[in-house]
Tab-separated table of C-alpha atoms and ligand atoms in Angstrom:
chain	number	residue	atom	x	y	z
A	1	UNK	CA	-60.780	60.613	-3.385
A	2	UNK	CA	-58.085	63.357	-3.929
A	3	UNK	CA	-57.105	62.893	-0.234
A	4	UNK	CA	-56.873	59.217	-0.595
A	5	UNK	CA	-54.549	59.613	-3.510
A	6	UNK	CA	-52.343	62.178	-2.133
A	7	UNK	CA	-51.720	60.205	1.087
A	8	UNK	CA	-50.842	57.417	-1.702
A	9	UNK	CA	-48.300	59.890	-3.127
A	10	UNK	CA	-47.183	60.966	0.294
A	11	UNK	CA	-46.724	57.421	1.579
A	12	UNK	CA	-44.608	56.332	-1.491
A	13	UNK	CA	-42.458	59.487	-0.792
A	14	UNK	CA	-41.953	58.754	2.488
A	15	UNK	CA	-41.228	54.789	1.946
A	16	UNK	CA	-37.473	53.793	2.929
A	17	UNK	CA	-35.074	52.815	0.203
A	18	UNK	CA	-35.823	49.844	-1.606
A	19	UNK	CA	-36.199	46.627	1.240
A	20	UNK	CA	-35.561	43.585	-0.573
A	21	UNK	CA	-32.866	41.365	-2.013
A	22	UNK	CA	-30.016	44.042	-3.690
A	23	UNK	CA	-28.362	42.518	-6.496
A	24	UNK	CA	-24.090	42.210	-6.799
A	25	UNK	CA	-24.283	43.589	-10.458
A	26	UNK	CA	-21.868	42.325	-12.714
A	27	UNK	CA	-20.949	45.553	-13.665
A	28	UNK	CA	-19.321	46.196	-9.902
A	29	UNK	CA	-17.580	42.639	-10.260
A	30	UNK	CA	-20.429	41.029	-8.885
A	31	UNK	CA	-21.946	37.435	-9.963
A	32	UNK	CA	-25.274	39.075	-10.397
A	33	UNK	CA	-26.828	37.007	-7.470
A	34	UNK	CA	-29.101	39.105	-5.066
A	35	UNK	CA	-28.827	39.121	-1.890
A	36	UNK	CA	-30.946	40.309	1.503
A	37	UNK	CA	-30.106	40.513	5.237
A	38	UNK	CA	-33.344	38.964	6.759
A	39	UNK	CA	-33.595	40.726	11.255
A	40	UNK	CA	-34.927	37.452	12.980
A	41	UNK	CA	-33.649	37.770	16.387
A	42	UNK	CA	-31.780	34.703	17.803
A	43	UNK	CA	-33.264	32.371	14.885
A	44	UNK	CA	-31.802	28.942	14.564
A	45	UNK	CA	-29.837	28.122	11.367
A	46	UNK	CA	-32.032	25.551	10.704
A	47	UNK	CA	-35.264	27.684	10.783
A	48	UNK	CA	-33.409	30.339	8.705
A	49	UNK	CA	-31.851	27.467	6.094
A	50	UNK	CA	-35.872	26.606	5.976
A	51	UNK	CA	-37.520	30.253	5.316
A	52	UNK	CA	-34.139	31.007	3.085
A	53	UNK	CA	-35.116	28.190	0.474
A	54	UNK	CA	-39.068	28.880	0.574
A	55	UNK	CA	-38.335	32.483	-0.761
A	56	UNK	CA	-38.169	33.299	-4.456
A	57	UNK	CA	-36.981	36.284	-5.732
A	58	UNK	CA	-37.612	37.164	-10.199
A	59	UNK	CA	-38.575	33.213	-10.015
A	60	UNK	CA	-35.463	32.269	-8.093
A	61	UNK	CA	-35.525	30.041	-4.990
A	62	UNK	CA	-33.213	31.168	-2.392
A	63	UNK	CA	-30.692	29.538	-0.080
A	64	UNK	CA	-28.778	30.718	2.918
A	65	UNK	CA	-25.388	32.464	1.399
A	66	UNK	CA	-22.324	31.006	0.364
A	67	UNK	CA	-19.189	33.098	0.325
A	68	UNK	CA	-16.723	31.885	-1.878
A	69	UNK	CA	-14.889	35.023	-2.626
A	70	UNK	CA	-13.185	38.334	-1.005
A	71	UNK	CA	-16.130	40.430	-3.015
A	72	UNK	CA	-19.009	38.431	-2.187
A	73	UNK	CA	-17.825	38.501	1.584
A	74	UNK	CA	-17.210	42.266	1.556
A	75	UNK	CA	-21.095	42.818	-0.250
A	76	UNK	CA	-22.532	40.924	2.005
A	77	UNK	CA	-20.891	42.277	4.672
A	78	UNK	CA	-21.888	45.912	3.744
A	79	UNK	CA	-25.526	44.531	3.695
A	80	UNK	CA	-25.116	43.375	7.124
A	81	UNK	CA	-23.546	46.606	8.790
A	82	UNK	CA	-26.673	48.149	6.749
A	83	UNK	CA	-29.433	46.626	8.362
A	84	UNK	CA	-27.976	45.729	12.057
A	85	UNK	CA	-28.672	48.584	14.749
A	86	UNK	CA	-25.172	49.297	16.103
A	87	UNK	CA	-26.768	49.678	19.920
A	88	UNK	CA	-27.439	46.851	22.365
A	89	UNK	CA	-29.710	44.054	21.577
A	90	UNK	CA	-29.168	41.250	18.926
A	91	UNK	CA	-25.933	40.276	20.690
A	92	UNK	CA	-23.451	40.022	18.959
A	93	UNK	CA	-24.668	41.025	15.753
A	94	UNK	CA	-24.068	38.023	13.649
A	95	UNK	CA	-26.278	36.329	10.346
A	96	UNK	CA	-26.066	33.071	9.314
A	97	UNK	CA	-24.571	32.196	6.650
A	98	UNK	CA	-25.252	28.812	4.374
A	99	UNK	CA	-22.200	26.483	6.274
A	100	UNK	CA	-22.708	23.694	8.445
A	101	UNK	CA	-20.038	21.105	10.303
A	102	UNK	CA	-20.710	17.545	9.655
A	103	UNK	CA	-22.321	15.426	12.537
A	104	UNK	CA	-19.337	13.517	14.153
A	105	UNK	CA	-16.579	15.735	12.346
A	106	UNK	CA	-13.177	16.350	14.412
A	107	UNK	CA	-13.449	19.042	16.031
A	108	UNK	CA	-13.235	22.095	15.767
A	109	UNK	CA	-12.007	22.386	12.314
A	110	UNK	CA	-13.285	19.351	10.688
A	111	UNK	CA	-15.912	18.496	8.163
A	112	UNK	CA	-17.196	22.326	7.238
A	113	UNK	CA	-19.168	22.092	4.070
A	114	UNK	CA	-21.485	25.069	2.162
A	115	UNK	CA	-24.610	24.185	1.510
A	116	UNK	CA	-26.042	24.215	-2.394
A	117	UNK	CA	-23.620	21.614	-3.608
A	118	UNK	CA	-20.671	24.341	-3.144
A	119	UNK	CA	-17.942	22.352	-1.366
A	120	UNK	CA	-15.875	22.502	1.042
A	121	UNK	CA	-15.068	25.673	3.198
A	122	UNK	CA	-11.420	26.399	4.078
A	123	UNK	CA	-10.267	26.431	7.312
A	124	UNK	CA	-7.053	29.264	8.113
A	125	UNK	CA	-4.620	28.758	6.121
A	126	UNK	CA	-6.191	26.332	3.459
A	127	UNK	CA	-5.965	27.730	0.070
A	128	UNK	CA	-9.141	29.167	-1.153
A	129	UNK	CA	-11.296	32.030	0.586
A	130	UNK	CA	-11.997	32.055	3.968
A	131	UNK	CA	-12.557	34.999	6.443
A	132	UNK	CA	-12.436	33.077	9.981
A	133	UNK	CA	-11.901	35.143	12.934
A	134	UNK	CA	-8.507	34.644	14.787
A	135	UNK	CA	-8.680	31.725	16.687
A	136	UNK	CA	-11.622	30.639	14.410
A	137	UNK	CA	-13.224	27.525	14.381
A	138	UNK	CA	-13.552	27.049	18.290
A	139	UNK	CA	-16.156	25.073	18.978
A	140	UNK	CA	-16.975	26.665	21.876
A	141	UNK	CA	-18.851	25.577	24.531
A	142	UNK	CA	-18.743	22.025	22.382
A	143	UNK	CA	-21.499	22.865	20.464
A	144	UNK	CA	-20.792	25.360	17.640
A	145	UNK	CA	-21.984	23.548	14.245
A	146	UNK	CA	-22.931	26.348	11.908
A	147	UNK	CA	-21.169	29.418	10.359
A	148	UNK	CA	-21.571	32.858	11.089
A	149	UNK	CA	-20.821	36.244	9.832
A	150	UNK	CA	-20.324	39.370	11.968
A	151	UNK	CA	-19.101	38.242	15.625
A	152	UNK	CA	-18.793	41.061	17.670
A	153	UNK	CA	-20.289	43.242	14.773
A	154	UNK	CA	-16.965	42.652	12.770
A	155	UNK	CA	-16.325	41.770	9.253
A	156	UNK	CA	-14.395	37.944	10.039
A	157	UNK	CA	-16.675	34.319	10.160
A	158	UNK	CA	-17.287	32.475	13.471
A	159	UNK	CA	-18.730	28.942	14.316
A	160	UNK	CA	-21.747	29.653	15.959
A	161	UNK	CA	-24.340	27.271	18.352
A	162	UNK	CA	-25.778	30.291	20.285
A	163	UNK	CA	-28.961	31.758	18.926
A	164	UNK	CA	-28.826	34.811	21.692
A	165	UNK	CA	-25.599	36.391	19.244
A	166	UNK	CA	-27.966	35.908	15.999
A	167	UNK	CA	-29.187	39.193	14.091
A	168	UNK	CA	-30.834	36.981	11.374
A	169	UNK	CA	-29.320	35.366	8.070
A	170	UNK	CA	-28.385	36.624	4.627
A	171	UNK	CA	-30.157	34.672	1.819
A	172	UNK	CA	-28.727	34.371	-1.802
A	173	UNK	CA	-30.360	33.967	-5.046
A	174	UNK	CA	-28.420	32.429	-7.669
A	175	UNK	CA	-30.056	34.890	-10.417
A	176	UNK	CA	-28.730	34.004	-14.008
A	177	UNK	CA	-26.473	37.273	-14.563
A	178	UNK	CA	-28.752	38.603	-17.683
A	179	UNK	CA	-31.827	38.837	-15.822
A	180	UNK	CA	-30.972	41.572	-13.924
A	181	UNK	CA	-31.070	44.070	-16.552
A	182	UNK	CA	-34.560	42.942	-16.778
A	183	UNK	CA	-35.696	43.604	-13.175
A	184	UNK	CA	-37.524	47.315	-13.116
A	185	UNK	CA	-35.949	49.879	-10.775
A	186	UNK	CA	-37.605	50.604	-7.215
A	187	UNK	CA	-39.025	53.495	-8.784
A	188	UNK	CA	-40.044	52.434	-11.721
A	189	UNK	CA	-41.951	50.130	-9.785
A	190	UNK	CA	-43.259	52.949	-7.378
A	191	UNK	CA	-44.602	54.691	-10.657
A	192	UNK	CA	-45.986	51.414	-12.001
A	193	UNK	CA	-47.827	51.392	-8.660
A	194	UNK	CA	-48.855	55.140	-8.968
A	195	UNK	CA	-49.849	54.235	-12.259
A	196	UNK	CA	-52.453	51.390	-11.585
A	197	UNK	CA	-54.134	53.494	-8.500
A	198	UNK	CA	-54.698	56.010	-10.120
A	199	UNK	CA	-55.791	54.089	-13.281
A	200	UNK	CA	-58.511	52.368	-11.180
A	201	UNK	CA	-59.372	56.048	-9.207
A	202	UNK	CA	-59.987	57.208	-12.741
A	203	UNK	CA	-61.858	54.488	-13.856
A	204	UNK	CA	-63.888	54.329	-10.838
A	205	UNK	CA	-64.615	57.947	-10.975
A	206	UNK	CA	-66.069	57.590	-14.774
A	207	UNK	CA	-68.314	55.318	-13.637
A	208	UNK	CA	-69.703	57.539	-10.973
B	1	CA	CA1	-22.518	32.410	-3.175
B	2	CA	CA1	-16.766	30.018	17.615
């Protein structure tokens, strides 16, 4: 039993930083939303719109990200160049992000909405934010409908149709700002955790 609990310890030392969605505190300029990089190699945007909204995060439905500002670009971002492997594989190391061109929009440029009611998304030299790469939308290969972060593992937006360049997607959760403060802290949790196993070891032992 003292084994089993010490491998417990040893395994919860040993655990990686906190996976999960991190959360653009206020505090840091952020709009308190969380925010995780999900690896799904070469997923399509509409499989990764789908999983996005079925996850729930401090009672929170997600949906794939909307980047409205400098600051939520560059956060996300950081996630990204966080989770990708810099090596070969996963292309072109790009995530999905929650934008989509209309069906029958003008091309290349035309019709490019966010998703979750959040408008329109700029096109170069619109006002309002927008991080296209140069020469960004192409449409290339006439068949690039949905927006991507990261081409060529850079910090700039790209329309994207080919799965092979996809790393995954980045979902949001629109948390109200004052429940973060609420949320316990990866090790608090880890305690809590501690806590309860060895609360039932304990328990279990009495009986014995
Ligand atoms: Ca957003
Ligand atoms: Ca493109």
């Amino acid at each position: 039993m003292k084994n089993c609990l010490l491998t417990i310890v040893a395994l919860l030392i040993a655990s990686p930083a906190f996976a999960g969605p991190v959360i653009w505190e206020p505090a840091d300029g952020g709009n308190g939303h969380a925010y995780e990089i999900i690896e799904a190699d070469g997923i399509s945007w509409r499989q990764a719109r789908r999983i996005a909204a079925n996850m729930t995060f401090n009672g929170v439905n997600g949906h794939l990200a909307t980047i409205t500002s400098d600051g939520e670009d560059e956060f996300v971002n950081d996630l990204r160049e966080d989770v990708v492997d810099p090596g070969p594989g996963f292309a072109d190391k790009e995530v999905w992000l929650g934008g989509r061109q209309r069906r029958n929009a003008p091309e290349p440029d035309g019709g490019w909405r966010w998703i979750n009611g959040e408008g329109a998304i700029p096109m170069p030299g619109d006002s309002g934010y927008e991080n296209w790469a140069p020469g960004e939308p192409n449409d290339y290969g006439n068949g690039e409908k949905f927006l991507a972060q990261g081409l060529n593992n850079q910090f700039v937006w790209n329309d994207e149709g080919n799965r092979a360049g996809i790393y995954g997607f980045v979902v949001e959760f629109d948390l109200d700002p004052v429940l973060p403060t609420s949320i316990p802290e990866p090790t608090t949790i880890a305690l809590f955790g501690l806590g309860a196993v060895g609360a039932s070891l304990f328990s279990r032992r009495r009986r014995s």
